[in-house]
CSV table of C-alpha atoms in Angstrom, one decimal:
chain,number,residue,atom,x,y,z
A,3,MET,CA,-6.2,233.0,227.6
A,4,GLY,CA,-6.8,230.6,224.8
A,5,VAL,CA,-7.8,227.0,225.0
A,6,PRO,CA,-4.7,224.3,224.6
A,7,PRO,CA,-4.9,222.5,221.2
A,8,MET,CA,-6.6,218.5,221.7
A,9,SER,CA,-4.0,216.4,220.6
A,10,GLU,CA,-4.9,213.6,217.8
A,11,LYS,CA,-5.8,210.9,220.4
A,12,GLN,CA,-7.8,213.4,222.0
A,13,CYS,CA,-9.9,214.6,219.4
A,14,ALA,CA,-10.7,211.1,218.7
A,15,ALA,CA,-11.9,210.5,222.2
A,16,ARG,CA,-14.1,213.1,222.0
A,17,ILE,CA,-15.9,211.9,219.5
A,18,ARG,CA,-16.4,208.2,220.5
A,19,VAL,CA,-18.1,209.7,223.4
A,20,SER,CA,-20.0,212.1,221.3
A,21,ALA,CA,-20.9,209.8,218.7
A,22,ARG,CA,-22.0,207.5,222.0
A,23,ARG,CA,-24.0,209.9,223.6
A,24,LEU,CA,-26.1,210.3,220.4
A,25,ARG,CA,-26.1,206.7,219.7
A,26,THR,CA,-27.9,206.8,223.3
A,27,ALA,CA,-30.3,209.6,223.0
A,28,CYS,CA,-31.2,208.1,219.5
A,29,ALA,CA,-32.3,204.8,221.2
A,30,LEU,CA,-33.9,205.7,223.9
A,31,PRO,CA,-36.9,204.2,224.1
A,32,ILE,CA,-40.1,205.6,223.9
A,33,LEU,CA,-41.8,204.3,226.9
A,34,ALA,CA,-38.1,205.3,229.3
A,35,VAL,CA,-40.4,209.5,229.0
A,36,MET,CA,-43.9,208.1,229.0
A,37,PRO,CA,-45.8,208.4,232.3
A,38,PRO,CA,-45.8,205.2,234.1
A,39,LEU,CA,-50.0,205.6,234.3
A,40,LEU,CA,-49.8,206.3,230.8
A,41,ILE,CA,-47.8,202.9,230.1
A,42,ALA,CA,-50.2,200.5,232.6
A,43,ILE,CA,-53.0,202.2,230.0
A,44,VAL,CA,-51.7,201.5,227.2
A,45,ALA,CA,-50.5,197.8,229.0
A,46,SER,CA,-54.2,197.2,230.1
A,47,ALA,CA,-55.9,198.1,226.9
A,48,CYS,CA,-53.2,195.5,224.7
A,49,LEU,CA,-54.3,192.5,226.9
A,50,GLY,CA,-58.1,193.5,227.2
A,51,ALA,CA,-58.1,194.4,223.4
A,52,LEU,CA,-56.4,190.8,222.7
A,53,VAL,CA,-59.4,189.3,225.0
A,54,GLY,CA,-62.5,190.7,223.6
A,55,LEU,CA,-61.0,189.9,220.1
A,56,ILE,CA,-61.1,185.8,221.2
A,57,ARG,CA,-64.1,186.7,222.9
A,58,GLN,CA,-65.5,188.2,219.6
A,59,TRP,CA,-64.8,185.7,217.5
A,60,SER,CA,-65.6,182.6,219.6
A,61,ASP,CA,-69.1,184.1,219.6
A,62,GLN,CA,-69.2,184.9,215.8
A,63,SER,CA,-67.4,181.5,214.8
A,64,ALA,CA,-70.5,180.0,217.0
A,65,LYS,CA,-73.7,182.5,216.7
A,66,ALA,CA,-72.4,183.0,212.5
A,67,ALA,CA,-74.1,186.3,213.6
A,68,ASP,CA,-72.4,190.1,215.0
A,69,VAL,CA,-72.0,190.2,219.0
A,70,ASP,CA,-73.2,192.9,220.5
A,71,PHE,CA,-72.0,192.2,223.5
A,72,GLY,CA,-68.7,192.0,225.0
A,73,GLY,CA,-66.3,192.3,222.0
A,74,VAL,CA,-62.8,193.7,221.1
A,75,ARG,CA,-63.9,197.4,222.4
A,76,THR,CA,-65.7,196.5,225.7
A,77,PHE,CA,-62.9,194.2,227.0
A,78,THR,CA,-60.5,196.9,225.8
A,79,PHE,CA,-62.5,199.4,227.8
A,80,TRP,CA,-62.9,196.2,231.5
A,81,ALA,CA,-59.2,196.6,231.3
A,82,MET,CA,-58.6,200.2,231.1
A,83,LEU,CA,-61.0,200.5,233.7
A,84,GLY,CA,-59.5,197.9,235.8
A,85,CYS,CA,-56.2,200.0,235.7
A,86,VAL,CA,-57.7,203.1,236.5
A,87,GLY,CA,-59.7,202.0,239.1
A,88,ALA,CA,-56.7,200.7,240.9
A,89,PHE,CA,-55.0,204.9,239.9
A,90,ALA,CA,-58.0,206.0,241.8
A,91,SER,CA,-57.3,204.0,244.5
A,92,GLU,CA,-54.0,204.3,245.5
A,93,GLN,CA,-54.3,208.5,245.0
A,94,THR,CA,-58.2,208.4,246.9
A,95,SER,CA,-60.2,206.2,248.3
A,96,PRO,CA,-59.1,202.6,249.0
A,97,VAL,CA,-62.8,201.3,248.3
A,98,LEU,CA,-63.0,202.7,244.3
A,99,LEU,CA,-61.2,199.9,242.9
A,100,ALA,CA,-64.3,197.6,244.8
A,101,VAL,CA,-67.0,200.0,243.6
A,102,VAL,CA,-65.3,199.6,239.8
A,103,PHE,CA,-66.0,195.4,240.4
A,104,LEU,CA,-69.1,195.7,241.6
A,105,LEU,CA,-70.6,198.4,239.2
A,106,VAL,CA,-69.1,195.6,236.3
A,107,GLY,CA,-70.6,192.7,238.2
A,108,THR,CA,-73.8,194.9,238.4
A,109,GLN,CA,-73.8,195.8,234.6
A,110,GLN,CA,-73.2,192.1,233.7
A,111,ILE,CA,-76.3,190.6,236.0
A,112,VAL,CA,-78.5,193.2,234.7
A,113,ALA,CA,-77.3,192.4,230.9
A,114,LYS,CA,-78.0,188.8,231.5
A,115,PHE,CA,-81.5,189.2,233.0
A,116,ASN,CA,-82.6,191.6,229.9
A,117,ALA,CA,-81.2,189.9,227.2
A,118,PRO,CA,-83.2,187.8,225.1
A,119,PRO,CA,-83.5,184.2,226.3
A,120,GLY,CA,-80.9,182.9,222.9
A,121,ALA,CA,-78.4,185.8,223.3
A,122,ARG,CA,-78.2,186.2,227.4
A,123,PRO,CA,-74.5,185.9,228.5
A,124,GLY,CA,-73.5,183.0,230.6
A,125,GLY,CA,-71.1,182.5,233.4
A,126,THR,CA,-67.6,182.7,231.1
A,127,THR,CA,-68.7,186.2,230.1
A,128,PHE,CA,-69.0,186.9,233.3
A,129,ALA,CA,-65.8,185.6,234.8
A,130,SER,CA,-63.8,186.8,232.2
A,131,THR,CA,-65.2,190.2,232.4
A,132,LEU,CA,-64.2,190.5,236.2
A,133,LEU,CA,-61.0,188.6,234.8
A,134,THR,CA,-60.2,191.3,232.4
A,135,VAL,CA,-60.6,194.6,235.0
A,136,LEU,CA,-57.9,192.4,237.5
A,137,ALA,CA,-56.0,192.0,234.5
A,138,GLY,CA,-55.9,195.9,234.0
A,139,SER,CA,-55.6,196.3,238.2
A,140,LEU,CA,-52.5,194.2,237.9
A,141,VAL,CA,-50.8,195.7,235.0
A,142,TYR,CA,-50.8,199.3,236.9
A,143,TRP,CA,-49.7,197.3,240.4
A,144,GLN,CA,-47.0,196.3,237.7
A,145,GLU,CA,-47.2,192.7,238.2
A,146,LEU,CA,-47.2,192.5,234.2
A,147,PRO,CA,-46.5,188.7,233.9
A,148,GLY,CA,-49.6,188.0,236.2
A,149,ALA,CA,-51.3,189.8,234.7
A,150,VAL,CA,-50.2,188.1,231.2
A,151,LEU,CA,-51.3,185.1,232.8
A,152,VAL,CA,-54.8,186.2,233.5
A,153,ALA,CA,-55.6,187.4,229.9
A,154,ALA,CA,-53.4,184.3,228.1
A,155,THR,CA,-55.5,181.8,230.2
A,156,THR,CA,-58.6,184.3,229.8
A,157,MET,CA,-58.0,184.2,226.1
A,158,VAL,CA,-57.3,179.8,225.9
A,159,LEU,CA,-60.4,179.0,227.8
A,160,VAL,CA,-62.9,182.0,225.8
A,161,GLY,CA,-61.6,180.0,222.8
A,162,SER,CA,-61.7,176.5,223.3
A,163,LYS,CA,-65.7,177.0,224.2
A,164,GLN,CA,-66.4,174.8,221.2
A,165,PRO,CA,-64.2,172.2,221.0
A,166,LEU,CA,-64.4,171.7,224.7
A,167,HIS,CA,-68.2,170.8,224.3
A,168,ALA,CA,-67.7,168.6,221.6
A,169,TRP,CA,-64.8,166.6,223.4
A,170,THR,CA,-67.0,166.7,226.6
A,171,ARG,CA,-69.8,165.4,224.4
A,172,ALA,CA,-68.1,162.2,223.2
A,173,PHE,CA,-67.6,161.3,226.8
A,174,THR,CA,-69.1,158.3,227.9
A,175,GLN,CA,-70.8,156.8,231.1
A,176,ASP,CA,-67.4,155.3,231.6
A,177,ASP,CA,-65.4,157.6,231.4
A,178,ILE,CA,-67.0,159.7,233.7
A,179,ARG,CA,-66.8,157.0,236.3
A,180,GLY,CA,-63.2,156.2,235.3
A,181,THR,CA,-62.4,160.1,236.1
A,182,LEU,CA,-63.5,160.3,239.6
A,183,GLN,CA,-62.1,157.2,240.5
A,184,PHE,CA,-59.1,158.7,239.7
A,185,VAL,CA,-60.2,161.3,241.9
A,186,ALA,CA,-60.6,159.2,244.6
A,187,ILE,CA,-56.8,157.0,244.4
A,188,THR,CA,-55.4,160.1,244.3
A,189,GLY,CA,-57.3,163.2,246.3
A,190,VAL,CA,-58.5,161.3,249.1
A,191,ILE,CA,-57.0,157.6,249.2
A,192,LEU,CA,-53.5,158.5,248.8
A,193,PRO,CA,-53.7,161.0,251.8
A,194,LEU,CA,-55.2,158.3,254.6
A,195,VAL,CA,-52.5,155.3,253.5
A,196,PRO,CA,-49.6,155.6,256.1
A,197,ASN,CA,-45.9,156.3,254.8
A,198,ARG,CA,-44.1,154.3,256.5
A,199,ALA,CA,-42.4,151.3,255.6
A,200,MET,CA,-44.3,148.1,256.9
A,201,GLY,CA,-44.4,143.8,256.6
A,202,PRO,CA,-40.8,141.7,256.4
A,203,PHE,CA,-37.4,143.2,255.1
A,204,ASP,CA,-39.8,146.3,255.6
A,205,ALA,CA,-40.8,145.9,252.1
A,206,PHE,CA,-44.1,147.3,251.8
A,207,ASN,CA,-44.9,151.6,252.0
A,208,PRO,CA,-48.7,151.6,251.6
A,209,PHE,CA,-48.3,155.0,250.4
A,210,SER,CA,-45.1,154.7,248.2
A,211,THR,CA,-47.2,151.5,246.1
A,212,TRP,CA,-50.6,153.8,246.1
A,213,LEU,CA,-48.2,156.5,245.0
A,214,MET,CA,-46.7,154.3,241.9
A,215,VAL,CA,-50.8,153.6,241.3
A,216,VAL,CA,-51.3,157.0,240.4
A,217,LEU,CA,-48.5,157.6,238.7
A,218,ILE,CA,-49.4,155.0,236.4
A,219,SER,CA,-53.2,155.3,236.0
A,220,GLY,CA,-52.1,159.2,235.4
A,221,LEU,CA,-50.0,158.6,232.6
A,222,GLY,CA,-52.4,155.9,231.2
A,223,PHE,CA,-55.6,158.2,231.3
A,224,ALA,CA,-53.0,161.2,229.4
A,225,GLY,CA,-52.8,158.5,227.0
A,226,TYR,CA,-56.6,157.5,226.9
A,227,ILE,CA,-57.8,161.3,226.6
A,228,ALA,CA,-55.4,162.2,223.9
A,229,ILE,CA,-56.9,158.4,221.8
A,230,ARG,CA,-60.5,160.0,222.5
A,231,MET,CA,-59.8,163.7,221.4
A,232,LEU,CA,-57.9,162.4,218.1
A,233,GLY,CA,-61.4,160.1,217.2
A,234,THR,CA,-61.7,157.3,214.2
A,235,GLY,CA,-60.7,159.9,212.1
A,236,ALA,CA,-56.9,160.2,213.5
A,237,GLY,CA,-54.0,158.8,211.7
A,238,ILE,CA,-52.3,155.6,212.5
A,239,VAL,CA,-49.0,157.1,213.5
A,240,ALA,CA,-50.7,159.1,215.8
A,241,THR,CA,-53.2,156.8,217.3
A,242,SER,CA,-50.8,154.3,218.1
A,243,LEU,CA,-48.2,157.2,219.8
A,244,PHE,CA,-51.0,157.3,222.7
A,245,GLY,CA,-52.5,153.9,222.5
A,246,GLY,CA,-48.3,153.3,223.4
A,247,LEU,CA,-48.5,156.2,226.0
A,248,ALA,CA,-52.0,154.5,227.3
A,249,SER,CA,-51.3,150.6,227.1
A,250,SER,CA,-48.6,148.8,224.7
A,251,THR,CA,-50.4,145.7,225.0
A,252,ALA,CA,-54.0,146.9,224.5
A,253,SER,CA,-52.8,148.7,221.5
A,254,THR,CA,-50.9,145.7,220.5
A,255,LEU,CA,-54.1,143.4,220.8
A,256,ALA,CA,-56.3,145.9,219.1
A,257,PHE,CA,-54.1,147.0,215.8
A,258,SER,CA,-53.4,142.4,215.8
A,259,ARG,CA,-57.2,142.0,215.2
A,260,ARG,CA,-57.9,144.7,212.9
A,261,SER,CA,-55.1,143.2,210.6
A,262,LYS,CA,-57.0,139.8,210.3
A,263,THR,CA,-60.9,141.6,209.7
A,264,ASP,CA,-58.7,144.1,207.1
A,265,PRO,CA,-55.7,142.2,205.8
A,266,ALA,CA,-55.0,144.9,202.7
A,267,LEU,CA,-53.3,146.9,205.6
A,268,SER,CA,-51.5,144.8,207.1
A,269,GLN,CA,-49.0,146.8,206.7
A,270,HIS,CA,-50.0,149.9,208.6
A,271,TYR,CA,-51.1,147.9,211.3
A,272,ALA,CA,-47.9,146.3,211.4
A,273,LEU,CA,-46.3,149.3,211.9
A,274,ALA,CA,-48.6,150.5,214.7
A,275,VAL,CA,-47.7,147.7,216.8
A,276,ILE,CA,-44.5,148.6,216.0
A,277,ILE,CA,-44.5,152.2,217.5
A,278,ALA,CA,-46.9,151.3,220.1
A,279,CYS,CA,-44.4,148.6,221.4
A,280,THR,CA,-41.4,151.6,220.5
A,281,VAL,CA,-43.0,154.2,222.4
A,282,MET,CA,-43.1,151.9,225.8
A,283,LEU,CA,-39.7,151.7,226.1
A,284,PRO,CA,-39.1,155.9,226.5
A,285,ARG,CA,-42.4,155.9,228.5
A,286,VAL,CA,-40.5,153.7,230.9
A,287,VAL,CA,-36.9,156.0,231.2
A,288,VAL,CA,-40.1,159.0,232.2
A,289,VAL,CA,-41.8,157.2,234.5
A,290,ILE,CA,-38.4,156.2,236.4
A,291,ALA,CA,-37.5,159.7,236.0
A,292,PHE,CA,-40.1,160.4,238.6
A,293,ILE,CA,-38.6,158.9,240.9
A,294,ASN,CA,-34.9,158.1,240.1
A,295,ARG,CA,-33.4,160.7,238.0
A,296,GLU,CA,-30.2,159.1,238.4
A,297,PHE,CA,-31.2,155.5,238.1
A,298,ALA,CA,-33.1,156.5,234.7
A,299,GLN,CA,-30.1,158.4,232.5
A,300,ARG,CA,-28.5,154.9,233.5
A,301,LEU,CA,-31.2,153.2,231.6
A,302,VAL,CA,-31.0,155.7,228.6
A,303,LEU,CA,-28.4,154.1,226.6
A,304,PRO,CA,-29.6,150.4,226.4
A,305,LEU,CA,-33.7,150.9,226.3
A,306,SER,CA,-32.6,153.8,223.3
A,307,LEU,CA,-30.2,151.0,221.7
A,308,MET,CA,-33.8,148.6,222.0
A,309,ALA,CA,-36.1,151.8,220.1
A,310,VAL,CA,-33.6,151.7,216.9
A,311,PRO,CA,-35.0,148.7,215.0
A,312,GLY,CA,-38.9,150.9,215.9
A,313,VAL,CA,-37.6,153.7,214.6
A,314,LEU,CA,-35.7,152.5,211.8
A,315,TYR,CA,-38.9,150.1,210.3
A,316,ALA,CA,-41.3,153.5,211.0
A,317,ALA,CA,-39.0,155.8,209.2
A,318,LEU,CA,-38.2,153.4,205.9
A,319,VAL,CA,-42.6,152.8,206.1
A,320,TRP,CA,-42.9,156.7,206.3
A,321,TRP,CA,-40.2,157.5,203.7
A,322,ARG,CA,-42.2,154.7,201.4
A,323,ARG,CA,-45.8,155.3,201.4
A,324,ARG,CA,-47.6,157.4,204.1
A,325,PRO,CA,-49.3,155.8,206.7
A,326,GLY,CA,-53.0,156.3,206.1
A,327,LYS,CA,-55.9,156.7,208.1
A,328,VAL,CA,-57.5,154.0,211.2
A,329,HIS,CA,-61.0,152.5,209.8
A,330,GLY,CA,-63.1,152.1,212.1
A,331,ASP,CA,-62.2,151.7,216.2
A,332,PRO,CA,-59.1,149.5,216.2
A,333,VAL,CA,-58.3,151.0,219.1
A,334,ALA,CA,-61.1,149.8,221.3
A,335,LEU,CA,-58.7,150.9,224.6
A,336,ARG,CA,-60.7,151.1,228.2
A,337,ASN,CA,-60.6,154.2,230.4
A,338,PRO,CA,-57.4,153.1,232.6
A,339,LEU,CA,-58.8,154.9,235.8
A,340,GLY,CA,-60.5,151.5,237.0
A,341,LEU,CA,-60.6,151.3,240.7
A,342,SER,CA,-60.5,147.6,240.0
A,343,THR,CA,-57.2,148.1,237.8
A,344,ALA,CA,-55.9,150.3,239.9
A,345,ILE,CA,-56.0,147.5,243.1
A,346,LYS,CA,-55.0,145.0,240.8
A,347,PHE,CA,-52.0,147.1,239.8
A,348,ALA,CA,-51.3,147.9,243.5
A,349,VAL,CA,-51.2,144.1,244.7
A,350,LEU,CA,-48.8,142.8,241.0
A,351,TYR,CA,-46.3,145.9,242.8
A,352,ALA,CA,-46.7,145.5,246.4
A,353,VAL,CA,-45.7,141.2,245.5
A,354,ILE,CA,-42.9,142.4,243.1
A,355,ALA,CA,-41.8,144.9,244.7
A,356,PHE,CA,-41.4,142.3,248.6
A,357,LEU,CA,-40.0,140.0,246.1
A,358,VAL,CA,-36.8,143.0,245.0
A,359,LYS,CA,-36.2,144.1,248.2
A,360,ALA,CA,-36.5,140.0,249.7
A,361,ALA,CA,-34.2,138.8,247.4
A,362,PRO,CA,-30.7,140.7,248.1
A,363,GLN,CA,-31.7,140.0,251.9
A,364,LEU,CA,-31.4,136.4,251.2
A,365,GLY,CA,-28.4,137.1,249.4
A,366,LEU,CA,-30.4,136.2,246.3
A,367,THR,CA,-28.8,139.1,244.5
A,368,LYS,CA,-28.5,136.7,240.5
A,369,GLY,CA,-32.2,136.0,241.5
A,370,LEU,CA,-33.0,139.5,240.4
A,371,LEU,CA,-33.0,138.9,236.3
A,372,PRO,CA,-35.2,135.8,236.7
A,373,LEU,CA,-37.6,138.2,238.6
A,374,SER,CA,-37.3,140.5,236.0
A,375,PHE,CA,-37.6,138.2,233.1
A,376,VAL,CA,-40.7,136.6,234.2
A,377,SER,CA,-42.4,139.9,236.0
A,378,GLY,CA,-41.9,141.4,232.4
A,379,LEU,CA,-44.1,139.4,230.7
A,380,THR,CA,-47.5,140.5,233.1
A,381,ASP,CA,-46.5,143.9,233.2
A,382,MET,CA,-43.3,146.0,232.8
A,383,ASP,CA,-43.3,149.0,234.8
A,384,ALA,CA,-44.2,147.1,238.4
A,385,ILE,CA,-40.8,146.2,238.1
A,386,SER,CA,-39.4,149.1,236.4
A,387,LEU,CA,-40.6,150.8,239.5
A,388,SER,CA,-39.7,148.4,242.1
A,389,ILE,CA,-36.2,148.4,241.5
A,390,ALA,CA,-35.6,151.9,240.7
A,391,GLN,CA,-37.3,152.7,244.6
A,392,MET,CA,-34.7,150.1,245.6
A,393,ARG,CA,-31.5,152.9,245.5
A,394,ASP,CA,-28.6,151.8,246.7
A,395,ALA,CA,-29.5,148.1,248.0
A,396,THR,CA,-28.8,146.9,244.3
A,397,PRO,CA,-25.9,147.4,242.3
A,398,GLN,CA,-27.1,150.0,239.9
A,399,ASP,CA,-25.3,147.6,236.6
A,400,LEU,CA,-27.6,144.8,238.0
A,401,ALA,CA,-30.7,147.2,238.1
A,402,VAL,CA,-30.4,148.2,234.7
A,403,ARG,CA,-29.8,145.2,233.7
A,404,ALA,CA,-32.8,143.8,235.0
A,405,VAL,CA,-34.8,146.5,233.9
A,406,THR,CA,-33.7,146.0,230.5
A,407,LEU,CA,-34.1,141.7,230.7
A,408,ALA,CA,-38.3,143.1,231.9
A,409,ALA,CA,-38.1,145.3,228.5
A,410,VAL,CA,-36.6,142.5,226.3
A,411,SER,CA,-39.3,140.0,228.0
A,412,ASN,CA,-42.1,142.5,227.1
A,413,THR,CA,-41.2,142.9,224.0
A,414,LEU,CA,-41.4,139.2,223.5
A,415,LEU,CA,-44.5,138.7,225.0
A,416,LYS,CA,-46.1,141.6,222.6
A,417,ALA,CA,-44.5,139.7,219.4
A,418,GLY,CA,-46.3,136.6,220.3
A,419,LEU,CA,-49.6,138.2,220.8
A,420,ALA,CA,-49.5,139.9,217.8
A,421,ILE,CA,-48.4,136.8,215.8
A,422,SER,CA,-50.7,134.7,217.3
A,423,ILE,CA,-54.0,136.8,216.0
A,424,GLY,CA,-52.5,139.1,213.6
A,425,SER,CA,-52.9,138.3,210.2
A,426,PRO,CA,-50.3,136.9,207.9
A,427,GLY,CA,-48.8,140.5,206.4
A,428,ILE,CA,-48.4,141.3,209.8
A,429,ARG,CA,-47.0,138.6,211.4
A,430,TRP,CA,-43.7,138.8,209.7
A,431,ARG,CA,-42.8,142.2,210.3
A,432,ILE,CA,-43.6,141.8,213.7
A,433,ALA,CA,-41.7,139.3,214.3
A,434,LEU,CA,-38.8,140.3,212.3
A,435,VAL,CA,-38.9,143.8,214.2
A,436,LEU,CA,-40.1,143.3,217.3
A,437,GLY,CA,-37.4,140.5,217.2
A,438,LEU,CA,-34.9,142.2,216.8
A,439,THR,CA,-35.8,144.9,219.4
A,440,ALA,CA,-35.2,142.3,222.1
A,441,ALA,CA,-32.0,140.9,220.5
A,442,VAL,CA,-30.2,144.3,220.7
A,443,GLY,CA,-31.4,144.6,224.1
A,444,VAL,CA,-30.2,141.6,225.2
A,445,ALA,CA,-26.7,142.9,223.3
A,446,ALA,CA,-27.6,145.9,225.6
A,447,MET,CA,-27.0,144.4,228.7
A,448,GLY,CA,-24.1,143.9,228.1
A,449,LEU,CA,-22.6,147.1,227.6
A,450,VAL,CA,-23.5,148.2,231.2
């Protein structure tokens, strides 16, 4: 009995199916036909080789000589050993992987004592070795994201040896003291203070107050560390950006004083002051977003409008003439993590938080605007965070106007400081740009 002939449509369908099967077969990844153990060994070897590459490069860069201990080949072997050890532990005895770790650790200890004094591996080599073995084991256990994270972190820390050493050598005793005080502020004091409202109008919450101290101090410390890492040879734009993050008022004072001693660069120092003051505006939004995201979103429009004059001026100066380098040390900022600074901010925040919360309770809602203006002359963060913490207790439109007005008064304060202590070449630029910034802020208050 013969096979009935296929129609044209059936023939075309059969051809499409055959072509699809052919494409699938041709596109089949080679990994799909490899044994799982072989895949794990290859992946482990790759991770180990990367760690070894960075380790060998780091030692060769530091010693300007070939390194016979802990290079690409050795770390590749260790990662593969971890993978095979995990496989053997699963197939035979669970103690085999522990034996692998013990043998590798023993080998490291023996190598340390047998090597010449100037070439002995340190603790970093010991830790990176065991972590590489562990990464190989994680690959076999199909914990690939964890293995990649372990290997990547190891590579970053091993490769950053020289920059980290150079950075820590630049630390001063005040830096270390301030850092330890910040640890005490965050890890010791914060968990101990009570987390409940107390006092008149329930306006004082010790935990909330100290949490704001931690938030502001930590953000300022990030900018301070960036300044220390940049050094005196950094460009004015980069220095003013991080200086504004650490303290826009301190940056304004430092750059303005510097313009008096080096008036030829007044244009560049004026740019630095304007950038530092402009950075303060998005900084406020970011800080508020940590505690009240919805309120921060409402502040984006008015504070973005206020930033326009500064951004346009910076773009114009950059287009006409690229800013030069910082000469000397124009941003003489102190470590913002001092305990006395934290206590002062806590007291200021507590007082302003009380006044902000007491105003609506006493029917003085309109008094929030004068309070914001006066508070902005002393500290922008305290009034902004206090208002953000109020949430539904204050009308949102009024709260946005209050923070915007605080930004206006803070801008006027820094403009006055720069004009009073800066060179003649810096005064008119600051008056023009920061004056426009304040004017735009007042106009933006009518849009909310």
